[in-house]
Amino acid sequence: MDTEILKKDIIAYSKSIGIDKIGFAAPTAFEEMKVRLYRQQELQYQSGFEEKDIEKRTEPALIFNRPKSIISIALAYPSKMKTLVVSKKGERRGIFCRASWGTDYHAVLRDRLKKLEEYIASKVPGARFKSMVDTGELVDRAVAERAGIGWSGKNCSIITPEFGSYVYLGEMITNIPFEPDTPMEDQCGSCNKCVDVCPTGALVQGGQLDAQKCIAFLTQTKGFLADEYREKLGNRIYGCDTCQTVCPENKGKDFHFHTEMEPDPEIAKPLLRPLLTISNREFKERFGHVSGSWRGKKPIQRNAIIALAHYKDDTAIEELILVMRDDPRPVLRGTAAWALGKIGGSDAQDALLRAADREQDEEVLEEIRKGLEFFNADSETNIRI
Ligand code: SF4
Ligand code: SF4
């Protein structure tokens, strides 16, 4: 088997199936990443969504019998919508981050990796593979960096010269010994924009993320959102793109190579108010195919309530009162109570006082108190419950 020719053939084939960049890496342990991950664990900077076993995340030989190479792939995704949403005056919308536009990228990349596996298997009898996208053991970014796909930016994204950081990454470990590609030089230089603009200070320093503070992570949590982050959410209902949109390397980068990745603006930027009462079935029908729905509808609804508070949308007061009164989920009742206080008005205040008499859940009561505090701040008479 001439692996040099095979590598060329694979590169050519990858282009024909819509893989925008491909690189090859040695399957040796990711020692630098291992040290980093243990440090992150010690500092409690991890999100908790990742594979728990750091050894497995950094030692390909622990998850694949006698690995010889890792193939890294990247697919570019759009940064701008082709069609814009049309809103009536006063209608407020939330936003899903770009990585949740179009069909769930896990499915798109798995499809490309499967095709690649089939192609290689047709050329090399006995070829073995283990492919993964995001939720696998390996750290996609570490593999992509080693395979020369891009450099690891201070915003913790892989930055490709061609597509900026708007790329999805996936990889496959194989038993075929390909010549590895050369990693890229770090090109962030003295720029520090992403670290400077991060709304929550989650980029502790260039290249180091405290996921527990990152809005992308926080939008995916299911409990009450800590007070200090509610104002920072803005209208983000899933994910955060700020450290990517400010990056000069992303300037002018907007690629529309894959129809599956084209966003439906009504889904990527949905109206907020209808989200408060959306049924499970409707949520699944409308949002089930996007990656941002993986945690179910509760976090999206909680974030929509926070976004309505951010806009001080008084047209939502009636719906928020109903959520505070009737929703069976304490997180939504409580967040609605806080939002009502934030939006203000006598209807909101009356409803909060009524809810204070009726509510049994301690955490929700605490949110009702917080809601009423907003009125106290504006008046001389303190309302106590
Ligand atoms: Fe900060 Fe948002 Fe980037 Fe997270 S995704 S590091 S919150 S800018
Ligand atoms: Fe690097 Fe600047 Fe982009 Fe941050 S904003 S990733 S420092 S180039």
Short mmCIF file of C-alpha atoms and ligand atoms in Angstrom, two decimals:
data_model
loop_
_atom_site.label_atom_id
_atom_site.label_comp_id
_atom_site.label_asym_id
_atom_site.label_seq_id
_atom_site.Cartn_x
_atom_site.Cartn_y
_atom_site.Cartn_z
CA MET A 1 0.00 0.00 0.00
CA ASP A 2 1.45 3.35 -1.05
CA THR A 3 0.10 5.64 1.70
CA GLU A 4 1.40 8.73 -0.07
CA ILE A 5 -0.83 8.06 -3.10
CA LEU A 6 -3.67 7.00 -0.82
CA LYS A 7 -3.37 10.25 1.13
CA LYS A 8 -3.63 12.24 -2.11
CA ASP A 9 -6.65 10.18 -3.19
CA ILE A 10 -8.32 10.72 0.20
CA ILE A 11 -7.73 14.47 0.01
CA ALA A 12 -9.26 14.59 -3.50
CA TYR A 13 -12.21 12.42 -2.44
CA SER A 14 -12.81 14.50 0.69
CA LYS A 15 -13.29 17.60 -1.47
CA SER A 16 -15.82 15.76 -3.63
CA ILE A 17 -18.00 14.93 -0.60
CA GLY A 18 -17.96 18.42 0.87
CA ILE A 19 -15.14 18.25 3.38
CA ASP A 20 -13.61 21.72 3.26
CA LYS A 21 -10.29 20.95 4.93
CA ILE A 22 -8.53 17.74 5.88
CA GLY A 23 -5.33 17.09 7.79
CA PHE A 24 -3.37 14.10 9.06
CA ALA A 25 -1.81 13.71 12.48
CA ALA A 26 0.26 11.23 14.44
CA PRO A 27 -1.72 9.27 17.05
CA THR A 28 0.73 9.80 19.91
CA ALA A 29 -0.48 11.05 23.28
CA PHE A 30 -1.59 14.69 23.55
CA GLU A 31 0.73 15.43 26.46
CA GLU A 32 0.33 19.20 26.48
CA MET A 33 -3.45 18.90 26.38
CA LYS A 34 -3.35 16.34 29.17
CA VAL A 35 -1.52 18.76 31.47
CA ARG A 36 -4.00 21.49 30.55
CA LEU A 37 -7.06 19.32 31.17
CA TYR A 38 -5.82 18.19 34.60
CA ARG A 39 -5.19 21.84 35.44
CA GLN A 40 -8.69 22.79 34.21
CA GLN A 41 -10.15 19.98 36.33
CA GLU A 42 -8.25 21.17 39.39
CA LEU A 43 -9.53 24.72 38.85
CA GLN A 44 -13.07 23.42 38.18
CA TYR A 45 -13.08 25.18 34.83
CA GLN A 46 -14.72 22.29 32.95
CA SER A 47 -18.31 22.27 31.74
CA GLY A 48 -19.08 18.73 32.83
CA PHE A 49 -20.43 17.89 29.36
CA GLU A 50 -17.11 16.49 28.20
CA GLU A 51 -15.72 12.94 28.52
CA LYS A 52 -14.68 12.56 32.15
CA ASP A 53 -11.62 10.35 31.65
CA ILE A 54 -8.72 12.68 30.81
CA GLU A 55 -6.43 9.76 29.97
CA LYS A 56 -8.90 8.56 27.31
CA ARG A 57 -9.23 12.11 25.99
CA THR A 58 -5.51 12.39 25.40
CA GLU A 59 -4.24 8.85 24.69
CA PRO A 60 -5.59 7.54 21.35
CA ALA A 61 -4.09 4.11 22.11
CA LEU A 62 -6.48 3.73 25.05
CA ILE A 63 -9.53 3.95 22.81
CA PHE A 64 -8.23 2.30 19.61
CA ASN A 65 -6.15 -0.82 19.14
CA ARG A 66 -2.73 0.13 17.67
CA PRO A 67 -3.62 3.51 16.11
CA LYS A 68 -1.37 4.68 13.29
CA SER A 69 -2.89 8.06 12.32
CA ILE A 70 -5.70 10.47 13.02
CA ILE A 71 -7.49 12.21 10.16
CA SER A 72 -9.00 15.56 11.08
CA ILE A 73 -11.76 17.17 9.02
CA ALA A 74 -13.29 20.64 8.98
CA LEU A 75 -16.51 21.90 7.40
CA ALA A 76 -17.08 25.64 7.08
CA TYR A 77 -20.40 27.07 8.26
CA PRO A 78 -22.14 30.36 7.47
CA SER A 79 -21.70 33.40 9.69
CA LYS A 80 -24.51 35.42 8.10
CA MET A 81 -28.10 34.60 7.25
CA LYS A 82 -29.03 34.84 3.59
CA THR A 83 -32.56 35.89 4.45
CA LEU A 84 -33.33 38.20 7.30
CA VAL A 85 -36.20 37.84 9.72
CA VAL A 86 -39.12 40.18 9.30
CA SER A 87 -40.48 41.32 12.65
CA LYS A 88 -43.48 43.45 13.39
CA LYS A 89 -42.77 46.51 15.48
CA GLY A 90 -42.06 45.61 19.10
CA GLU A 91 -41.69 41.87 18.50
CA ARG A 92 -38.63 40.60 20.30
CA ARG A 93 -36.46 37.75 19.14
CA GLY A 94 -33.84 35.51 20.70
CA ILE A 95 -30.76 34.17 18.95
CA PHE A 96 -29.21 30.74 18.63
CA CYS A 97 -25.44 30.81 18.09
CA ARG A 98 -24.16 30.04 14.59
CA ALA A 99 -23.09 26.50 15.54
CA SER A 100 -26.80 25.77 16.00
CA TRP A 101 -27.91 27.06 12.61
CA GLY A 102 -29.28 24.50 10.15
CA THR A 103 -29.20 20.75 10.72
CA ASP A 104 -27.30 19.52 13.77
CA TYR A 105 -23.66 19.50 12.68
CA HIS A 106 -22.99 16.24 14.51
CA ALA A 107 -25.20 14.49 11.94
CA VAL A 108 -23.65 16.35 9.00
CA LEU A 109 -20.06 15.56 10.02
CA ARG A 110 -20.87 11.95 10.91
CA ASP A 111 -22.24 11.55 7.40
CA ARG A 112 -19.00 12.87 5.86
CA LEU A 113 -16.83 10.71 8.15
CA LYS A 114 -18.88 7.63 7.27
CA LYS A 115 -18.42 8.30 3.56
CA LEU A 116 -14.71 8.76 4.13
CA GLU A 117 -14.52 5.48 6.06
CA GLU A 118 -16.33 3.66 3.25
CA TYR A 119 -14.01 5.14 0.65
CA ILE A 120 -10.86 4.19 2.54
CA ALA A 121 -12.23 0.72 3.32
CA SER A 122 -12.85 0.17 -0.40
CA LYS A 123 -9.18 0.90 -1.05
CA VAL A 124 -7.58 -0.78 1.96
CA PRO A 125 -8.86 -4.19 3.02
CA GLY A 126 -8.49 -4.53 6.79
CA ALA A 127 -8.67 -0.78 7.41
CA ARG A 128 -10.10 0.05 10.82
CA PHE A 129 -11.57 3.35 12.02
CA LYS A 130 -13.03 5.14 14.99
CA SER A 131 -14.74 8.38 14.05
CA MET A 132 -16.01 11.08 16.37
CA VAL A 133 -17.53 14.54 16.39
CA ASP A 134 -17.58 16.73 19.48
CA THR A 135 -18.93 14.11 21.90
CA GLY A 136 -16.15 11.55 21.35
CA GLU A 137 -13.26 10.99 23.70
CA LEU A 138 -10.63 13.02 21.84
CA VAL A 139 -10.45 16.80 21.95
CA ASP A 140 -11.38 17.84 18.37
CA ARG A 141 -9.39 21.06 18.64
CA ALA A 142 -6.20 19.33 19.78
CA VAL A 143 -6.40 16.91 16.85
CA ALA A 144 -7.15 19.68 14.35
CA GLU A 145 -4.24 21.76 15.64
CA ARG A 146 -1.82 18.85 15.32
CA ALA A 147 -3.15 18.02 11.84
CA GLY A 148 -2.46 21.55 10.59
CA ILE A 149 -6.14 22.51 10.13
CA GLY A 150 -5.60 25.79 11.98
CA TRP A 151 -4.05 27.29 15.07
CA SER A 152 -5.63 27.34 18.49
CA GLY A 153 -6.78 30.93 19.02
CA LYS A 154 -6.89 32.82 22.29
CA ASN A 155 -10.68 32.39 22.07
CA CYS A 156 -10.13 28.62 22.32
CA SER A 157 -11.38 28.04 18.77
CA ILE A 158 -9.40 26.57 15.91
CA ILE A 159 -8.74 29.35 13.42
CA THR A 160 -8.22 28.37 9.80
CA PRO A 161 -6.71 30.92 7.40
CA GLU A 162 -9.41 30.04 4.82
CA PHE A 163 -12.62 29.98 6.87
CA GLY A 164 -11.69 31.69 10.12
CA SER A 165 -13.02 29.87 13.18
CA TYR A 166 -16.42 29.19 11.60
CA VAL A 167 -15.65 25.51 11.12
CA TYR A 168 -17.01 22.30 12.58
CA LEU A 169 -14.42 19.69 13.43
CA GLY A 170 -14.42 15.93 13.48
CA GLU A 171 -11.82 13.18 13.30
CA MET A 172 -11.14 9.51 12.74
CA ILE A 173 -8.45 7.33 14.21
CA THR A 174 -7.19 4.69 11.79
CA ASN A 175 -4.75 1.82 11.60
CA ILE A 176 -3.22 3.26 8.39
CA PRO A 177 0.12 5.03 8.82
CA PHE A 178 -0.18 8.34 6.93
CA GLU A 179 2.55 10.94 6.81
CA PRO A 180 1.49 13.61 9.34
CA ASP A 181 0.94 17.23 8.29
CA THR A 182 2.67 20.16 9.94
CA PRO A 183 0.91 22.18 12.65
CA MET A 184 0.42 25.88 12.00
CA GLU A 185 2.11 28.75 13.74
CA ASP A 186 0.01 30.67 16.25
CA GLN A 187 -1.10 33.84 14.47
CA CYS A 188 -2.97 35.65 17.25
CA GLY A 189 0.15 37.67 18.00
CA SER A 190 -0.50 40.69 20.20
CA CYS A 191 -4.26 40.71 19.51
CA ASN A 192 -6.33 40.11 22.63
CA LYS A 193 -9.76 41.25 21.44
CA CYS A 194 -11.65 38.08 22.32
CA VAL A 195 -10.34 38.07 25.89
CA ASP A 196 -11.13 41.77 26.29
CA VAL A 197 -14.73 41.58 25.07
CA CYS A 198 -15.88 38.34 26.70
CA PRO A 199 -18.94 39.54 28.66
CA THR A 200 -18.36 37.29 31.68
CA GLY A 201 -14.57 37.12 31.84
CA ALA A 202 -14.79 33.42 30.96
CA LEU A 203 -11.60 33.71 28.92
CA VAL A 204 -9.41 33.85 31.99
CA GLN A 205 -6.45 34.48 29.72
CA GLY A 206 -5.73 33.81 26.05
CA GLY A 207 -6.42 30.13 25.40
CA GLN A 208 -7.83 29.37 28.86
CA LEU A 209 -11.58 29.12 29.32
CA ASP A 210 -13.49 28.85 32.57
CA ALA A 211 -16.47 27.01 31.06
CA GLN A 212 -18.49 27.58 34.23
CA LYS A 213 -18.55 31.30 33.39
CA CYS A 214 -18.99 30.95 29.64
CA ILE A 215 -22.39 32.02 28.31
CA ALA A 216 -22.29 29.20 25.76
CA PHE A 217 -22.26 26.76 28.69
CA LEU A 218 -24.61 28.75 30.90
CA THR A 219 -27.34 28.80 28.24
CA GLN A 220 -27.31 25.00 28.35
CA THR A 221 -27.78 24.60 32.09
CA LYS A 222 -31.17 23.57 33.42
CA GLY A 223 -31.40 25.15 36.86
CA PHE A 224 -31.78 28.78 37.90
CA LEU A 225 -29.22 30.98 36.20
CA ALA A 226 -27.04 32.76 38.76
CA ASP A 227 -28.08 36.44 39.13
CA GLU A 228 -24.72 37.79 38.01
CA TYR A 229 -25.14 36.22 34.54
CA ARG A 230 -28.78 37.12 33.81
CA GLU A 231 -28.00 40.63 32.62
CA LYS A 232 -25.12 39.32 30.51
CA LEU A 233 -27.23 36.91 28.52
CA GLY A 234 -28.85 39.61 26.39
CA ASN A 235 -31.07 37.89 23.84
CA ARG A 236 -28.90 34.77 23.56
CA ILE A 237 -31.10 31.73 24.05
CA TYR A 238 -28.47 29.19 23.03
CA GLY A 239 -24.72 29.66 22.85
CA CYS A 240 -22.58 32.75 22.42
CA ASP A 241 -20.57 33.92 19.43
CA THR A 242 -19.03 37.09 20.82
CA CYS A 243 -15.42 35.89 20.98
CA GLN A 244 -15.72 34.72 17.39
CA THR A 245 -17.51 37.72 15.90
CA VAL A 246 -14.90 40.14 17.25
CA CYS A 247 -12.00 38.10 15.92
CA PRO A 248 -10.26 39.91 13.04
CA GLU A 249 -9.49 36.52 11.49
CA ASN A 250 -13.24 36.07 10.94
CA LYS A 251 -13.70 39.37 9.16
CA GLY A 252 -15.48 38.78 5.84
CA LYS A 253 -15.65 35.01 6.45
CA ASP A 254 -19.08 33.73 5.47
CA PHE A 255 -19.32 30.47 3.57
CA HIS A 256 -22.42 28.76 2.29
CA PHE A 257 -21.07 25.46 0.99
CA HIS A 258 -23.54 23.13 2.68
CA THR A 259 -27.29 23.43 2.21
CA GLU A 260 -27.89 21.53 5.48
CA MET A 261 -26.21 24.39 7.35
CA GLU A 262 -28.40 27.17 6.00
CA PRO A 263 -30.43 28.58 8.87
CA ASP A 264 -34.17 29.10 8.82
CA PRO A 265 -34.28 32.60 10.32
CA GLU A 266 -37.54 31.85 12.14
CA ILE A 267 -35.73 29.05 13.98
CA ALA A 268 -32.30 30.62 14.42
CA LYS A 269 -33.84 33.91 15.59
CA PRO A 270 -37.22 32.87 16.99
CA LEU A 271 -39.81 35.18 18.46
CA LEU A 272 -39.45 35.06 22.22
CA ARG A 273 -43.03 35.21 23.49
CA PRO A 274 -44.33 32.09 21.69
CA LEU A 275 -41.47 30.10 23.25
CA LEU A 276 -43.03 30.51 26.69
CA THR A 277 -46.01 28.33 25.84
CA ILE A 278 -44.61 26.05 23.14
CA SER A 279 -45.72 22.42 23.53
CA ASN A 280 -43.24 19.53 23.62
CA ARG A 281 -44.46 18.34 20.26
CA GLU A 282 -44.16 21.73 18.60
CA PHE A 283 -40.72 22.27 20.11
CA LYS A 284 -39.57 18.94 18.68
CA GLU A 285 -41.05 19.71 15.28
CA ARG A 286 -39.55 23.19 15.03
CA PHE A 287 -36.26 22.85 16.88
CA GLY A 288 -35.62 19.09 17.13
CA HIS A 289 -33.17 19.07 14.21
CA VAL A 290 -30.87 21.86 15.48
CA SER A 291 -27.96 21.16 17.79
CA GLY A 292 -29.19 23.79 20.24
CA SER A 293 -32.17 21.65 21.20
CA TRP A 294 -30.11 18.84 22.70
CA ARG A 295 -30.88 19.89 26.29
CA GLY A 296 -34.62 20.05 25.65
CA LYS A 297 -36.93 23.03 25.79
CA LYS A 298 -36.53 24.08 29.43
CA PRO A 299 -33.20 25.94 29.14
CA ILE A 300 -34.39 27.63 25.93
CA GLN A 301 -37.59 28.77 27.65
CA ARG A 302 -35.71 29.98 30.73
CA ASN A 303 -33.34 31.95 28.51
CA ALA A 304 -36.27 33.36 26.51
CA ILE A 305 -37.75 34.70 29.76
CA ILE A 306 -34.41 36.30 30.66
CA ALA A 307 -34.21 37.81 27.16
CA LEU A 308 -37.71 39.30 27.54
CA ALA A 309 -36.56 40.85 30.82
CA HIS A 310 -33.47 42.17 29.05
CA TYR A 311 -35.75 43.93 26.55
CA LYS A 312 -38.13 45.02 29.34
CA ASP A 313 -40.86 43.77 27.01
CA ASP A 314 -44.10 44.79 28.72
CA THR A 315 -46.18 43.09 26.02
CA ALA A 316 -45.00 39.80 27.58
CA ILE A 317 -46.32 40.57 31.08
CA GLU A 318 -49.52 38.60 30.65
CA GLU A 319 -47.71 35.46 29.46
CA LEU A 320 -45.07 35.79 32.17
CA ILE A 321 -47.78 36.02 34.82
CA LEU A 322 -49.28 32.79 33.50
CA VAL A 323 -45.88 31.07 33.54
CA MET A 324 -45.26 32.26 37.12
CA ARG A 325 -48.70 31.04 38.19
CA ASP A 326 -49.17 27.80 36.28
CA ASP A 327 -45.93 26.33 34.98
CA PRO A 328 -45.13 23.10 36.84
CA ARG A 329 -41.37 23.75 36.62
CA PRO A 330 -40.02 25.86 39.50
CA VAL A 331 -37.13 27.19 37.37
CA LEU A 332 -39.58 28.72 34.92
CA ARG A 333 -41.96 30.05 37.58
CA GLY A 334 -39.10 31.65 39.47
CA THR A 335 -37.36 33.10 36.42
CA ALA A 336 -40.68 34.55 35.25
CA ALA A 337 -41.13 36.17 38.69
CA TRP A 338 -37.70 37.77 38.47
CA ALA A 339 -38.43 38.93 34.90
CA LEU A 340 -41.74 40.50 35.95
CA GLY A 341 -39.93 42.53 38.57
CA LYS A 342 -37.36 43.59 36.03
CA ILE A 343 -39.99 44.67 33.50
CA GLY A 344 -42.11 46.40 36.15
CA GLY A 345 -45.60 47.93 36.03
CA SER A 346 -48.56 47.60 38.38
CA ASP A 347 -49.90 44.39 36.80
CA ALA A 348 -46.55 42.70 37.32
CA GLN A 349 -46.34 43.94 40.90
CA ASP A 350 -49.87 42.76 41.78
CA ALA A 351 -49.20 39.36 40.26
CA LEU A 352 -45.96 39.02 42.23
CA LEU A 353 -47.75 39.83 45.48
CA ARG A 354 -50.46 37.27 44.72
CA ALA A 355 -47.81 34.67 43.82
CA ALA A 356 -46.00 35.37 47.09
CA ASP A 357 -49.14 34.28 48.99
CA ARG A 358 -49.62 31.16 46.96
CA GLU A 359 -46.17 29.82 46.06
CA GLN A 360 -44.83 26.89 48.12
CA ASP A 361 -41.44 26.34 46.56
CA GLU A 362 -38.65 28.08 48.51
CA GLU A 363 -36.47 28.78 45.48
CA VAL A 364 -39.38 30.29 43.57
CA LEU A 365 -40.31 32.39 46.60
CA GLU A 366 -36.76 33.70 46.63
CA GLU A 367 -37.16 34.78 42.99
CA ILE A 368 -40.49 36.44 43.82
CA ARG A 369 -38.69 38.39 46.56
CA LYS A 370 -36.05 39.43 44.04
CA GLY A 371 -38.80 40.49 41.64
CA LEU A 372 -40.45 42.64 44.30
CA GLU A 373 -37.10 44.14 45.24
CA PHE A 374 -37.03 45.89 41.85
CA PHE A 375 -40.15 47.80 42.91
CA ASN A 376 -38.66 48.63 46.30
CA ALA A 377 -35.68 50.13 44.58
CA ASP A 378 -38.06 52.57 42.84
CA SER A 379 -40.29 53.44 45.80
CA GLU A 380 -40.01 54.50 49.40
CA THR A 381 -42.39 51.85 50.78
CA ASN A 382 -40.73 48.51 51.14
CA ILE A 383 -42.81 45.51 50.18
CA ARG A 384 -42.01 42.52 52.35
CA ILE A 385 -43.16 38.97 51.95
FE1 SF4 B 1 -16.96 34.63 26.50
FE2 SF4 B 1 -19.07 34.15 24.93
FE3 SF4 B 1 -16.65 33.39 24.17
FE4 SF4 B 1 -17.88 32.16 26.24
S1 SF4 B 1 -18.51 32.14 24.08
S2 SF4 B 1 -15.75 32.80 26.13
S3 SF4 B 1 -18.95 33.90 27.15
S4 SF4 B 1 -17.36 35.50 24.48
FE1 SF4 B 2 -6.64 35.53 18.33
FE2 SF4 B 2 -7.44 38.10 18.28
FE3 SF4 B 2 -8.96 36.23 17.22
FE4 SF4 B 2 -8.67 36.35 19.85
S1 SF4 B 2 -9.64 37.90 18.58
S2 SF4 B 2 -8.60 34.51 18.62
S3 SF4 B 2 -6.57 37.00 20.03
S4 SF4 B 2 -6.91 36.82 16.54
#
